[in-house]
Short mmCIF file of C-alpha atoms in Angstrom, two decimals:
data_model
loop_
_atom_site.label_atom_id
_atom_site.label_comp_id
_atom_site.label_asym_id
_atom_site.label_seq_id
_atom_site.Cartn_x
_atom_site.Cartn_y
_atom_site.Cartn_z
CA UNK A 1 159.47 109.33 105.05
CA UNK A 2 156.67 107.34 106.37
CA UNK A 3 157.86 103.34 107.66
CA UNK A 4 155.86 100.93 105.48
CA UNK A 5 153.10 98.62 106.79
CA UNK A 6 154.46 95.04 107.81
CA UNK A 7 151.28 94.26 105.98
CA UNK A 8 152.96 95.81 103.09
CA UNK A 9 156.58 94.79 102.94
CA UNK A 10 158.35 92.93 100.17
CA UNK A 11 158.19 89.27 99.46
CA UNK A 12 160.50 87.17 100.75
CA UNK A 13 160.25 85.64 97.34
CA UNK A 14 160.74 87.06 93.91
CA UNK A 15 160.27 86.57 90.62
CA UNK A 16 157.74 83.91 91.18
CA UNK A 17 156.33 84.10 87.79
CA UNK A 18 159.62 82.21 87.16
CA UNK A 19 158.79 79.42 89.62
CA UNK A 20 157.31 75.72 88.94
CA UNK A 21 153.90 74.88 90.02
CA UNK A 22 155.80 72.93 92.87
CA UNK A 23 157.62 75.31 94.21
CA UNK A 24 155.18 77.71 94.50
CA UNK A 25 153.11 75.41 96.32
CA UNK A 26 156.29 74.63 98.74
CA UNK A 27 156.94 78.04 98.89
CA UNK A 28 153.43 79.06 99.96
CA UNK A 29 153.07 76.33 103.10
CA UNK A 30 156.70 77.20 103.97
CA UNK A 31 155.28 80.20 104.92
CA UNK A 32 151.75 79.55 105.74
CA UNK A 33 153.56 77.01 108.23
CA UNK A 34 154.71 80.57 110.49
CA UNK A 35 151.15 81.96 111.14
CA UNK A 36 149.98 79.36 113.85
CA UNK A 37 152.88 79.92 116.26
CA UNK A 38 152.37 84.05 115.30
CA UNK A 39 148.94 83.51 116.81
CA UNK A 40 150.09 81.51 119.28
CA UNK A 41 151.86 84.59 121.06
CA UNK A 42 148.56 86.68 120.63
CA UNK A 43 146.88 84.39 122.99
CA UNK A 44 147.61 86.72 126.00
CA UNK A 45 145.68 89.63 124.03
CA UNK A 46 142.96 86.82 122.47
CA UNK A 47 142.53 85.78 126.56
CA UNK A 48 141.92 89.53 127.97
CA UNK A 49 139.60 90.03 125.02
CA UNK A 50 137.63 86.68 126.00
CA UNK A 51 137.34 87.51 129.68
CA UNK A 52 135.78 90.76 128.83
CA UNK A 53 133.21 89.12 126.05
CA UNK A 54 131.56 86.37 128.07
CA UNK A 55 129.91 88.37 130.72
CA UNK A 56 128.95 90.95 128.67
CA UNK A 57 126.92 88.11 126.59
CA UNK A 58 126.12 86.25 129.65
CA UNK A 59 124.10 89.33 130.43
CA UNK A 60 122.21 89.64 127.23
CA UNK A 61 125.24 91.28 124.97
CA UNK A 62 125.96 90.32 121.53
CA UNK A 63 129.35 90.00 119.42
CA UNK A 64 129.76 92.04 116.72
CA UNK A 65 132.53 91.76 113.97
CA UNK A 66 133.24 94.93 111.75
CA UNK A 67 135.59 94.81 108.99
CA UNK A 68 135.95 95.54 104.82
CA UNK A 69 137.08 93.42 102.27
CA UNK A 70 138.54 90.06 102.85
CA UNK A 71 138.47 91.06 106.58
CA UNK A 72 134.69 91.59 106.60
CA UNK A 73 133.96 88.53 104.73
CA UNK A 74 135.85 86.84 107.32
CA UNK A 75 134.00 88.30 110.30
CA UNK A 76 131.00 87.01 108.32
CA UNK A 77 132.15 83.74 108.01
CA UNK A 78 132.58 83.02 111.47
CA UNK A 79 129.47 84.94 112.93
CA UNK A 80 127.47 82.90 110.28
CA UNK A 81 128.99 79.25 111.85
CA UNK A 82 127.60 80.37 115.60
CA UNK A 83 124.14 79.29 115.14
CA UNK A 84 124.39 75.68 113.54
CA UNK A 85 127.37 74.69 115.37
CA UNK A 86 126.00 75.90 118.85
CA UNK A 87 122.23 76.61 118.41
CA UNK A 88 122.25 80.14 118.96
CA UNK A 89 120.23 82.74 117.64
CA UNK A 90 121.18 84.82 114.01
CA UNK A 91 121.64 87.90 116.30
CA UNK A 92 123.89 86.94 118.95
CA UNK A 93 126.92 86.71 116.50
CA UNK A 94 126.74 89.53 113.46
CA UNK A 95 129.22 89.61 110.68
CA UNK A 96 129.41 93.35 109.12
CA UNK A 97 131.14 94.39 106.04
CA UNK A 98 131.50 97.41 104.05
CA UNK A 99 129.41 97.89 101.02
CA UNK A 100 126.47 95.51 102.74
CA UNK A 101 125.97 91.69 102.02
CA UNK A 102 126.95 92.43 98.34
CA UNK A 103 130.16 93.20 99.29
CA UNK A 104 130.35 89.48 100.17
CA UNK A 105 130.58 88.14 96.58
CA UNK A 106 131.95 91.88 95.04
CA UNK A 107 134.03 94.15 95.90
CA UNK A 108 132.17 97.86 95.96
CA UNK A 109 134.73 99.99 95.33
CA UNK A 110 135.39 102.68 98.60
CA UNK A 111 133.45 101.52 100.52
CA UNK A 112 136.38 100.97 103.17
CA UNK A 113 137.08 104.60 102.94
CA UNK A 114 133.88 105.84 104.24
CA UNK A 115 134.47 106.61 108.16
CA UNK A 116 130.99 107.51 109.63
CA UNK A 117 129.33 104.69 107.89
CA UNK A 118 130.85 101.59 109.89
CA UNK A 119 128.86 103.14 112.92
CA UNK A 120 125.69 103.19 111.36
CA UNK A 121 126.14 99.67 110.17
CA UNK A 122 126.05 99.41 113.74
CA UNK A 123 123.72 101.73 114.97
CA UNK A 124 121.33 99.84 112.44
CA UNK A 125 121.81 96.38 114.63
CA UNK A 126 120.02 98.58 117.65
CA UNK A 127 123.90 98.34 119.32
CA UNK A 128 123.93 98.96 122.83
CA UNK A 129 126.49 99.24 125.62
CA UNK A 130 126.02 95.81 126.35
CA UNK A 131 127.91 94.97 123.10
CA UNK A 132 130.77 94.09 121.76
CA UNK A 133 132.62 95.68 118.88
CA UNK A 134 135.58 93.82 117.27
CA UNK A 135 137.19 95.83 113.94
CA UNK A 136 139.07 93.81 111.46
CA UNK A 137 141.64 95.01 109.75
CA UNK A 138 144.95 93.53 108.30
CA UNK A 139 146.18 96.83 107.79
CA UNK A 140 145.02 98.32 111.05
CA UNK A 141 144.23 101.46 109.03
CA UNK A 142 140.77 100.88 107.34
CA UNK A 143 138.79 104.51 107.89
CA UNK A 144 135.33 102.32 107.54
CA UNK A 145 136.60 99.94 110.48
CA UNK A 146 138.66 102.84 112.59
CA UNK A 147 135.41 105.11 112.55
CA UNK A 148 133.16 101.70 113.80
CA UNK A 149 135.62 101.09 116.68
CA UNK A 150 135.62 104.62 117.86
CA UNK A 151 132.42 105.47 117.85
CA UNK A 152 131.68 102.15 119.78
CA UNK A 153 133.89 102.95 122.13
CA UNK A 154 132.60 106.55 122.64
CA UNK A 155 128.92 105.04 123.00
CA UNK A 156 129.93 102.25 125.91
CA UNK A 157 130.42 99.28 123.53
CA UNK A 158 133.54 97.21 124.41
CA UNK A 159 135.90 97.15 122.07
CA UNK A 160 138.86 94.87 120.42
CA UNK A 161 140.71 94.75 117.13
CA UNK A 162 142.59 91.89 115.11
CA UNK A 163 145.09 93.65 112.85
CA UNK A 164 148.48 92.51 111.45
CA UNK A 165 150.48 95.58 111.56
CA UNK A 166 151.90 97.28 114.52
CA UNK A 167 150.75 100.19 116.23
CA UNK A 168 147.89 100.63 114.09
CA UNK A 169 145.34 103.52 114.44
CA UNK A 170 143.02 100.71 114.91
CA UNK A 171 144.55 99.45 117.50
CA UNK A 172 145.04 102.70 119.29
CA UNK A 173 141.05 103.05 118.83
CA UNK A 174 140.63 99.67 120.61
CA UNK A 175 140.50 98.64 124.24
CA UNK A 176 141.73 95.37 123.38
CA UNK A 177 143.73 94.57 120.26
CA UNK A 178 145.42 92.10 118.63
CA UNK A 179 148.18 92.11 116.59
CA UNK A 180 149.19 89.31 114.55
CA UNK A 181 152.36 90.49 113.09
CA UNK A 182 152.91 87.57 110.40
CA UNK A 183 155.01 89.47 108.13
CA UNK A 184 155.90 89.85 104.74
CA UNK A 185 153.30 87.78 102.16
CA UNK A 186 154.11 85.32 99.02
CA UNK A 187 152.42 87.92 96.74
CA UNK A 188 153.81 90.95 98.53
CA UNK A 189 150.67 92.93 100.36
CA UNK A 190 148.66 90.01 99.24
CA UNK A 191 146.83 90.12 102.94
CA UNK A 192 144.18 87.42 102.42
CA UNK A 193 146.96 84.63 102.40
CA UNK A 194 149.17 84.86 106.17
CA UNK A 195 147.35 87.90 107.19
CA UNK A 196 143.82 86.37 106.60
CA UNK A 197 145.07 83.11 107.85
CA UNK A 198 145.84 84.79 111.10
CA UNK A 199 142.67 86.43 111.39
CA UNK A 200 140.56 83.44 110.96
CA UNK A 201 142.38 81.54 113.49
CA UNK A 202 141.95 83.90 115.83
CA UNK A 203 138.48 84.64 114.62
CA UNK A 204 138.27 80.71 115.58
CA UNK A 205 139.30 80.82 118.99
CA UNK A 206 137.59 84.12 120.65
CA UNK A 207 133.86 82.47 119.18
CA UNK A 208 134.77 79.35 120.16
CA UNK A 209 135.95 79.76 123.86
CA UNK A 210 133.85 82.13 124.04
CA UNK A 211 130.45 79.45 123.04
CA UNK A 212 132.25 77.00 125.42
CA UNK A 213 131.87 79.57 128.42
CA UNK A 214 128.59 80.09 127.46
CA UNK A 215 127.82 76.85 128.22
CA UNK A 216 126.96 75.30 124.45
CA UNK A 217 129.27 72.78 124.50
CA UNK A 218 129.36 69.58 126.79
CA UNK A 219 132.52 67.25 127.36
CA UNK A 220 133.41 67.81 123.65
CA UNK A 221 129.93 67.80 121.69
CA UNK A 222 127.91 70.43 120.30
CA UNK A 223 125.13 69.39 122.32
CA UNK A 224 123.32 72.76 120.72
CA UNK A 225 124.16 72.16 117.26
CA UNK A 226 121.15 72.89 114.59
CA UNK A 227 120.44 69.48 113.21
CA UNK A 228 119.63 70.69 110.00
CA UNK A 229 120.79 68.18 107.84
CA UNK A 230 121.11 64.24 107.38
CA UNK A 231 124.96 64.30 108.88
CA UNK A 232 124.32 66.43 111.79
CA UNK A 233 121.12 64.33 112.69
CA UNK A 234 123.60 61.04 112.50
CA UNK A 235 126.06 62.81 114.49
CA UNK A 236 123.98 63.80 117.25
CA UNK A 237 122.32 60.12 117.05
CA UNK A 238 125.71 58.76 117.91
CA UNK A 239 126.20 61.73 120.97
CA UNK A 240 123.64 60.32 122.29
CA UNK A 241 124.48 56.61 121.82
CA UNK A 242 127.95 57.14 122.98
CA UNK A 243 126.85 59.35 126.04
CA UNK A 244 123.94 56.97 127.33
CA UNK A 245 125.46 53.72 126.11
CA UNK A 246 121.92 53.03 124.19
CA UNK A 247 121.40 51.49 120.98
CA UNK A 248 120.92 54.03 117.57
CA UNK A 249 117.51 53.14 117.62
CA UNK A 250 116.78 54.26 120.85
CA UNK A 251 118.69 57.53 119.84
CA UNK A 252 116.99 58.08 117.18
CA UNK A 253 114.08 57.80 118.70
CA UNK A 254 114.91 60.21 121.47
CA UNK A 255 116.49 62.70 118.70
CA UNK A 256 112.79 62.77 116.97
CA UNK A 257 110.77 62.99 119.83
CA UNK A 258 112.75 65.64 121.37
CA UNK A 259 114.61 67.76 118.47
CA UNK A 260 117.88 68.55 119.86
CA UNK A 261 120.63 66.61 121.58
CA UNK A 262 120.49 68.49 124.61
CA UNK A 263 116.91 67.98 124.92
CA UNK A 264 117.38 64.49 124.70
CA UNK A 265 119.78 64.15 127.29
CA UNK A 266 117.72 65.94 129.68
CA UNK A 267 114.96 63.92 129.00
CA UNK A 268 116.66 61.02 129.24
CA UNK A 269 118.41 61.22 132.21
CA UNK A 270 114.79 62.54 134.28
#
């Protein structure tokens, strides 16, 4: 008899049709309050993966995330934050999901199940060797995802994996994975509560260190940022007043004549 998934093990709770708005809330946190130190013991496998990333994209590679369902939309999520939050381009980051951008709002229905066609997401992109590939998958067992990963790997691309379940084919297909073994959901094999949790913390920390070591953040400030709205334009105003001890005026001045906050410190400080 096959072992079930983690992914898809029982509840530690039941009948929770029975249970009070409260205590479903309570109930939900209680365990929502395990994932962070989960992901805390992935950081070993979040670090190798890092180290491998940044000189790949120091030398012109870009990050690709690969996954179906809530996984993909996940990848998306996170690939879409890279260029206003550090001012790079649409292409250096790239979300994939099966079943294409309408997959996004609406599930299409097999789309996961398709194994060649991850790759020529991919392939579609113009992927090279100089890229990275990261599948996500809670279940570690997504054929779309699995076929991506391999083929990537086959063609030079490096390769990593977030998954929640052990020993995953995934993860076998991966040069670097990470497993995020949170365990049992609320709604039992309900992955886009813990599981999903997991992966967008991690998600979090391999694009952010990774824009850090690329050099688009200084001291603490997204000196790159996109100032593409009235907030971030008042936000990188007061970078600027709090990193030159100027007045707002004179920031604002500088932000206008120069466009970006970096830009402004440069010219600045010549």
């Amino acid at each position: 008899m096959t072992k079930k998934p983690i992914t898809e093990s029982d509840s530690n709770y039941d009948h929770l049709e029975k249970m009070v708005v409260g205590d479903l809330l309570a109930n939900i946190n209680r365990e929502d309050q395990t994932v962070a130190q989960v992901v805390k013991g992935c950081i070993p496998q979040i670090e190798k993966l890092v180290l491998e990333i940044v000189p790949r994209m120091k030398k012109g590679g870009r990050l690709f995330y690969i996954g179906a369902g809530t996984s993909g939309r996940l990848g998306i999520v996170d690939a879409s934050e890279c260029p206003p939050t550090f001012g790079v381009s649409h292409d250096l980051v790239i979300g994939i999901i099966a079943g294409g951008d309408g997959a996004i709002r609406k599930a299409v229905e097999f789309a996961e199940d398709d194994t060649h066609q991850g790759w020529k997401d991919l392939e579609s992109h113009g992927i090279s060797q100089k890229d990275t590939v990261i599948g996500v998958a809670a279940s570690g067992r997504t054929p779309y995802v699995i076929g991506a990963v391999k083929s990537a790997q086959e063609n030079g691309c490096l390769t990593g994996c977030i998954t929640c379940n052990e020993d995953t084919a995934l993860a076998r297909a991966s040069e670097y994975p990470i497993e995020a073994i949170v365990g049992p959901e609320f709604v039992t094999g309900s992955t886009r509560m813990k599981a999903g949790t997991a992966q967008k913390l991690i998600l979090n920390m391999i694009s952010t260190s990774v824009m850090i070591q690329l050099g688009h953040v200084s001291g603490n400030k997204m000196v790159d940022m996109q100032l593409s709205n009235e907030k971030l334009v008042e936000r990188g105003i007061q970078m600027l007043v709090d990193k030159l001890n100027i007045t707002f005026e004179e920031a604002e001045t500088l932000i206008k004549k120069h466009g970006s906050v970096r830009a402004a410190l440069a010219a600045y400080q010549f």
